[in-house]
Amino acid sequence: MPDPNGFLRYDRRLPARRPVPVRISDWREVYPPAGEELIREQATRCMDCGIPFCHDGCPLGNRIPDWNDLVRTGNWDAAVESLHATNNFPEFTGRLCPAPCEAACVLGIGGGQPVTIKQVEVEIADAAVARGGLRPRPVPAPTGRSVAVVGSGPAGLAAAQQLARAGHAVTVYERDDAIGGLLRYGIPDFKLEKQHIDRRLAQLAAEGVQFRTGVDVGVDVTAEQLRAEHDAVLLACGALQGRDTPETPGRQLRGVHQAMAHLVAANRVVAAAGDGRPALAVLSDGTPIDAAGKHVVIIGGGDTAADCLGVAHRQGAAGVHQLDLYPEPPQTRDAARDPWPTWPWVLRSYPAHEEGGERVFAVAVQEFVDDGTGQVKGVRIAEVSVEKRDGRRIVTPLPGSERELPADLVLLAIGFEGTEQQPLLEQFGVRRNARGAVDARPDWQTDADGVFVAGDMHRGASLIVWAIAEGRAAAAAIHAYLGGVGELAAPVDPARQPLAAR
Ligand SMILES: Cc1cc2nc3c(=O)[nH]c(=O)nc-3n(C[C@H](O)[C@H](O)[C@H](O)COP(=O)(O)OP(=O)(O)OC[C@H]3O[C@@H](n4cnc5c(N)ncnc54)[C@H](O)[C@@H]3O)c2cc1C
Ligand code: SF4
């Protein structure tokens, strides 16, 4: 029986972030562990609602009130079990998820203080490591069926673990030199230190999952070869086609890059630092892309832009502007627009924003300015209004509002246009739809029989929690397709959408 008065006795509290001057001098995670006393106090705030709306916010169907109560009573081993019953990788979601469960928590109604669900989650996940490590689960006798998983992000890895635990032989193919998808080289260490991925991979390997890195499916191995070697294929190649702005004058200048190029180069330097290799971020052709001493302009307002901001601070940028096309959102939920328990449009400030830089809202880039040598020296912006007409976005500059910002490095973080156009698609006989994603039938198969799809490749650029949910559900469908015994958990179907008011 949970404490019915916990939320009256305790306010919502999170552990203090590491001080800004300390944390921007290294790449370690921003949040220190919460400590048992704080986390048990916060778990006590959960009311174990008759209808736990937090469940509806989370596509994984996490048993949130159950593990809150287990933490409250100090029953950590059972909390670890309960958490892993619905989520293969709570150490990732606990660190990285924007927590739609908290937006849906009953304690958040009317501007109240939701339970710190995500913090409780990460503390349980870390307790699992502290209390004996991520032990491999015993796997059943081999079924004799084999599955190829293409792409090693959270969707591919969740599916791989589920299928291996059902007795299938699973091989994960990844074109990069390391496993993890965006978790590995997209998301910086100050949000997710990479030992968390490595620990989990050791568990998957011990459960029988085979990993093959440096294999670009469609190039190094054909779809035909893969289909001949395996009984089913799961495509989990992400949505990595970065949106560009080719029509903006000056786009071709040196120093104007896709945000992902910057993040991947920076994360590779951090990964290599253990080997004592040099510290300046460069592209694979040697082009410098480091922010050290530079005026940086980041275009975009989402996760990718905030990650570039945090990286620029740690690289020692002289100054950073982050530009957003839209006006500054409100600080609190506008209930008329986004009623509880939906995901609200509010100003989202990441730890990187606390570290410096200036956010500029309701502006659009008119031109990247040449210094006369083909290198960018500035960004000319104008204030704009944005409206939707007939489903189209109309951006109108305000006359006389133009000004120039200094810029030696410009990073485009303006979103993704779906999965990349690559040889693998045609070889497997699957097509990108109008959103650049790959459609799935209700059983997660693509247009090609025996070829399944999950994660960002199916959904479009989304969240880790959705990637894991889709990976689990696609694994359940593959298990059924292979005639496996019993059913695996399938938290979502391909048509499932986040909670929304309209
Ligand atoms: C910079 C950034 C920060 C983000 N931060 C957050 C966050 O804080 N919280 C959050 O919830 N979400 C965040 N996201 C979104 C989240 O990372 C993605 O939704 C999630 O990683 C999608 O998982 P996935 O498995 O579908 O694909 P991905 O993680 O993209 O993995 C796809 C993998 O497929 C591989 N691949 C592609 N084609 C081939 C091929 N032909 N052969 C072999 N391998 C191939 C790719 O190399 C890649 O490793 C962020 C995204 C970005 C870009
Ligand atoms: S909605 Fe909030 S208070 Fe209710 S069970 Fe979920 S976490 Fe606990």
Short mmCIF file of C-alpha atoms and ligand atoms in Angstrom, two decimals, residues 45-49 52-54 64-65 68 104-107 115 117, ligand 2:
data_model
loop_
_atom_site.label_atom_id
_atom_site.label_comp_id
_atom_site.label_asym_id
_atom_site.label_seq_id
_atom_site.Cartn_x
_atom_site.Cartn_y
_atom_site.Cartn_z
CA ARG A 45 5.24 10.93 -3.78
CA CYS A 46 3.61 8.42 -6.16
CA MET A 47 -0.06 7.87 -5.26
CA ASP A 48 -0.41 4.50 -7.08
CA CYS A 49 -3.39 5.98 -8.92
CA PRO A 52 -2.18 5.49 -13.64
CA PHE A 53 -2.12 7.93 -16.55
CA CYS A 54 1.69 7.79 -16.51
CA ILE A 64 5.64 2.95 -12.91
CA PRO A 65 3.57 2.84 -9.69
CA ASN A 68 7.92 3.52 -7.32
CA ALA A 104 0.89 12.48 -18.05
CA CYS A 105 1.37 12.03 -14.26
CA VAL A 106 -1.79 12.85 -12.27
CA LEU A 107 0.25 14.99 -9.87
CA VAL A 115 6.58 12.39 -9.75
CA ILE A 117 9.61 9.07 -12.68
S1 SF4 B 2 0.23 9.05 -12.55
FE1 SF4 B 2 1.91 9.84 -11.21
S2 SF4 B 2 1.10 9.57 -9.12
FE2 SF4 B 2 -0.21 8.33 -10.46
S3 SF4 B 2 0.68 6.26 -10.45
FE3 SF4 B 2 1.64 7.36 -12.17
S4 SF4 B 2 3.53 8.27 -11.30
FE4 SF4 B 2 2.22 7.67 -9.56
#
